[in-house]
Coordinates of C-alpha atoms and ligand atoms in Angstrom, one line a residue:
M808 CA 158.5 85.1 98.2
T809 CA 160.5 84.9 101.8
T810 CA 164.1 85.6 102.5
K811 CA 164.5 82.2 103.5
R812 CA 163.0 80.9 99.8
V813 CA 165.9 83.4 98.0
I814 CA 168.9 82.1 99.8
V815 CA 168.2 78.8 98.7
L816 CA 167.1 80.0 95.3
A817 CA 170.9 82.0 95.0
A818 CA 172.6 79.5 96.5
G819 CA 171.4 76.4 94.1
V820 CA 172.5 79.4 91.2
A821 CA 175.8 79.7 92.4
A822 CA 176.3 76.1 92.2
W823 CA 175.4 75.3 89.5
A824 CA 177.1 78.6 87.4
C825 CA 180.3 77.0 89.2
N826 CA 180.5 73.6 89.5
G827 CA 183.1 71.6 88.1
S828 CA 186.7 72.5 87.0
T829 CA 186.0 74.8 84.0
Q830 CA 184.8 78.9 84.3
P831 CA 183.1 80.5 85.3
A832 CA 184.4 81.0 89.0
C833 CA 182.2 80.2 91.8
P834 CA 181.7 83.6 94.1
P835 CA 184.9 85.1 96.2
L836 CA 186.2 83.6 98.9
D837 CA 189.0 84.9 99.9
L838 CA 191.8 87.2 99.1
L839 CA 195.9 86.1 98.5
K840 CA 198.5 89.2 98.4
S841 CA 200.1 89.1 95.2
G842 CA 202.8 91.7 95.4
G843 CA 203.4 94.7 97.9
D844 CA 204.3 93.5 101.4
A845 CA 207.0 95.1 104.0
Q846 CA 208.2 98.0 101.6
S847 CA 210.6 100.3 103.3
W848 CA 210.1 103.6 101.4
Y849 CA 209.6 107.2 103.0
F850 CA 206.7 109.4 104.3
N851 CA 204.1 110.7 101.8
N852 CA 205.7 109.2 98.7
P853 CA 203.9 106.4 96.0
L854 CA 205.5 102.8 97.1
P855 CA 207.8 101.7 94.4
T856 CA 206.2 98.7 94.7
P857 CA 202.0 98.8 94.1
L858 CA 199.7 96.4 96.6
S859 CA 197.9 93.7 94.8
V860 CA 195.5 90.8 96.2
T861 CA 194.3 88.3 93.8
A862 CA 190.7 87.1 94.6
I863 CA 190.4 82.9 95.1
D864 CA 186.9 81.5 94.8
V865 CA 186.4 77.7 96.4
S866 CA 188.7 76.2 94.2
G867 CA 191.6 78.5 94.1
R868 CA 190.4 80.3 91.0
P869 CA 190.9 83.7 90.4
V870 CA 187.5 85.8 90.7
P871 CA 186.9 89.2 88.1
G872 CA 185.1 91.6 88.9
V873 CA 185.2 91.6 92.3
V874 CA 185.4 95.0 94.4
V875 CA 188.0 95.2 96.9
T876 CA 187.7 97.8 99.9
W877 CA 191.4 99.2 100.7
T878 CA 191.9 101.0 104.4
V879 CA 194.5 102.3 106.1
T880 CA 195.9 103.3 109.4
S881 CA 197.3 106.2 107.8
G882 CA 198.8 107.1 104.9
G883 CA 196.5 107.1 102.0
V884 CA 195.5 104.6 99.7
N885 CA 194.5 105.5 95.8
P886 CA 192.2 104.5 94.8
A887 CA 190.3 103.1 98.1
Q888 CA 188.8 100.1 96.0
S889 CA 189.8 98.6 93.1
T890 CA 187.9 96.2 91.1
T891 CA 190.2 92.8 89.8
N892 CA 190.6 92.1 86.5
A893 CA 190.4 89.4 84.1
S894 CA 193.6 88.1 85.9
G895 CA 191.8 88.5 89.5
V896 CA 194.2 90.6 90.7
A897 CA 193.3 94.3 92.4
T898 CA 195.8 97.1 93.1
T899 CA 196.1 100.1 94.7
I900 CA 199.3 103.2 95.5
D901 CA 200.1 103.0 98.8
S902 CA 201.6 106.2 100.5
I903 CA 202.9 106.0 104.3
S904 CA 202.6 108.6 106.9
S905 CA 203.9 107.0 109.7
T906 CA 206.6 104.6 110.8
I907 CA 204.5 101.8 110.8
Q908 CA 201.1 101.4 108.3
T909 CA 198.4 98.6 108.3
V910 CA 196.5 98.2 105.4
S911 CA 193.8 95.9 104.9
A912 CA 191.7 94.8 101.4
S913 CA 188.7 93.2 101.9
F914 CA 185.4 92.8 100.4
P915 CA 181.7 92.4 101.5
G916 CA 181.5 88.6 102.9
I917 CA 185.1 87.8 103.3
Q918 CA 186.2 85.2 105.7
S919 CA 189.0 87.5 107.2
A920 CA 191.1 90.5 105.7
V921 CA 194.5 90.9 104.4
T922 CA 196.6 92.9 105.9
F923 CA 200.0 94.6 104.2
T924 CA 202.6 96.5 106.9
E925 CA 204.8 98.7 105.6
I926 CA 207.6 100.8 107.4
G927 CA 208.1 104.6 106.9
S928 CA 210.7 107.4 107.2
A929 CA 211.5 110.4 107.0
P930 CA 214.0 111.0 103.6
P931 CA 217.8 111.9 104.0
T932 CA 219.2 115.4 102.7
T933 CA 222.4 114.4 103.1
P934 CA 223.2 110.5 102.2
G935 CA 226.4 109.7 101.8
V936 CA 227.9 107.0 99.1
S937 CA 231.3 105.5 99.1
V938 CA 233.1 105.0 96.0
T939 CA 235.5 101.6 96.3
N940 CA 236.9 99.3 93.6
T941 CA 234.7 97.9 92.4
A942 CA 231.2 99.4 93.5
F943 CA 229.1 102.3 94.8
T944 CA 228.1 101.2 98.4
P945 CA 224.7 101.5 98.5
R946 CA 224.5 101.0 95.2
D947 CA 220.7 102.4 95.5
T948 CA 220.3 106.0 97.2
A949 CA 217.3 108.2 98.2
V950 CA 217.7 112.1 99.5
K951 CA 214.9 114.3 100.0
I952 CA 214.3 116.5 97.0
G953 CA 216.7 119.3 97.6
G954 CA 219.0 117.3 99.5
T955 CA 222.6 117.0 98.2
V956 CA 224.7 113.8 98.0
T957 CA 227.8 113.2 98.1
W958 CA 230.0 110.5 97.3
T959 CA 233.5 110.1 98.9
W960 CA 236.6 107.9 97.1
N961 CA 238.0 105.0 98.8
S962 CA 239.8 103.6 96.1
G963 CA 243.4 104.5 95.8
T964 CA 245.0 105.5 93.0
I965 CA 242.1 103.7 90.5
L966 CA 240.0 105.7 89.2
H967 CA 236.6 106.4 88.5
S968 CA 233.1 108.6 87.7
V969 CA 229.5 109.5 88.3
T970 CA 228.6 109.6 85.2
Y971 CA 225.1 110.2 85.0
T972 CA 222.8 107.7 82.3
G973 CA 219.4 108.3 82.7
G974 CA 216.9 110.7 85.0
P975 CA 214.8 113.8 84.5
A976 CA 216.6 115.9 81.6
P977 CA 218.5 118.6 82.0
L978 CA 221.0 115.3 83.8
P979 CA 223.1 116.8 86.5
A980 CA 227.0 117.3 85.7
D981 CA 229.4 114.4 85.6
S982 CA 232.2 114.0 88.1
P983 CA 235.5 114.4 86.9
T984 CA 237.7 110.8 86.4
Q985 CA 239.1 110.6 89.9
G986 CA 241.0 109.1 92.1
G987 CA 243.1 109.6 95.6
V988 CA 241.5 110.9 98.6
T989 CA 238.7 113.0 97.8
T990 CA 234.2 113.9 96.8
F991 CA 232.1 115.2 94.4
S992 CA 228.5 116.4 95.6
T993 CA 225.0 116.7 93.2
T994 CA 222.6 118.7 94.6
F995 CA 218.5 116.7 93.3
P996 CA 215.9 120.0 92.3
T997 CA 214.2 117.5 90.8
L998 CA 211.7 114.6 91.4
G999 CA 212.6 111.1 90.0
R1000 CA 214.9 108.3 89.6
Y1001 CA 218.6 108.9 88.1
T1002 CA 220.9 106.6 87.5
Y1003 CA 224.8 106.8 86.6
R1004 CA 227.8 104.6 86.5
C1005 CA 231.4 104.4 86.7
S1006 CA 232.6 105.4 82.8
V1007 CA 235.9 103.8 83.9
H1008 CA 234.0 100.5 84.5
P1009 CA 230.6 100.8 82.9
T1010 CA 229.5 97.4 83.5
L1011 CA 230.7 96.9 86.9
M1012 CA 229.9 100.2 88.7
T1013 CA 226.4 101.4 88.3
G1014 CA 224.2 102.6 91.2
S1015 CA 220.6 105.0 91.1
V1016 CA 219.6 108.2 93.0
T1017 CA 215.8 108.3 93.7
V1018 CA 214.6 112.0 94.4
V1019 CA 211.5 111.9 97.1
H1020 CA 209.2 114.4 98.3
Ligands
CU1125 CU1 235.1 102.9 88.4

């Protein structure tokens, strides 16, 4: 059988198999970004949100079973290939090792690859948090492992605390409930995300510290 006849036969089968609005979906035509684009995070740490794409056919229906290849300009993705699930979605975990990273997702025959752009930076080693009436600013802080976070009270005589509520065990020591011109510091030797709140204003004042590489 000639190559030309094989192609005609294959096209005919595909058209029959995916005709109309019922499943199965047609062969994949394109990828759509489903999540994880334009994140800012720290060098050599997995981005908080995995990168994900959805394979769609000519009618926009999700296509399962498509092997997606992820290509990075720096850093790395794990895995470098992933297969779309029953919802047509493939994901990968991404890490950055430069200021700007471009990740592309594609499969053989795709019209044009999808690209993600991520921003990397070095994590701070001594970040500060302001304690005011009634918020921690910034609410979410990142620190390099082994670094120290310092909270500075800017709340006059109104009392607040830094009271840990979650994170890798053992939790760090809490601050006193205090006001005036004062500070409190915690050094973080363990990777992970810690949550804390003010014991006086537990619903108004919450925060987190994420310890990264
Ligand atoms: Cu408070």
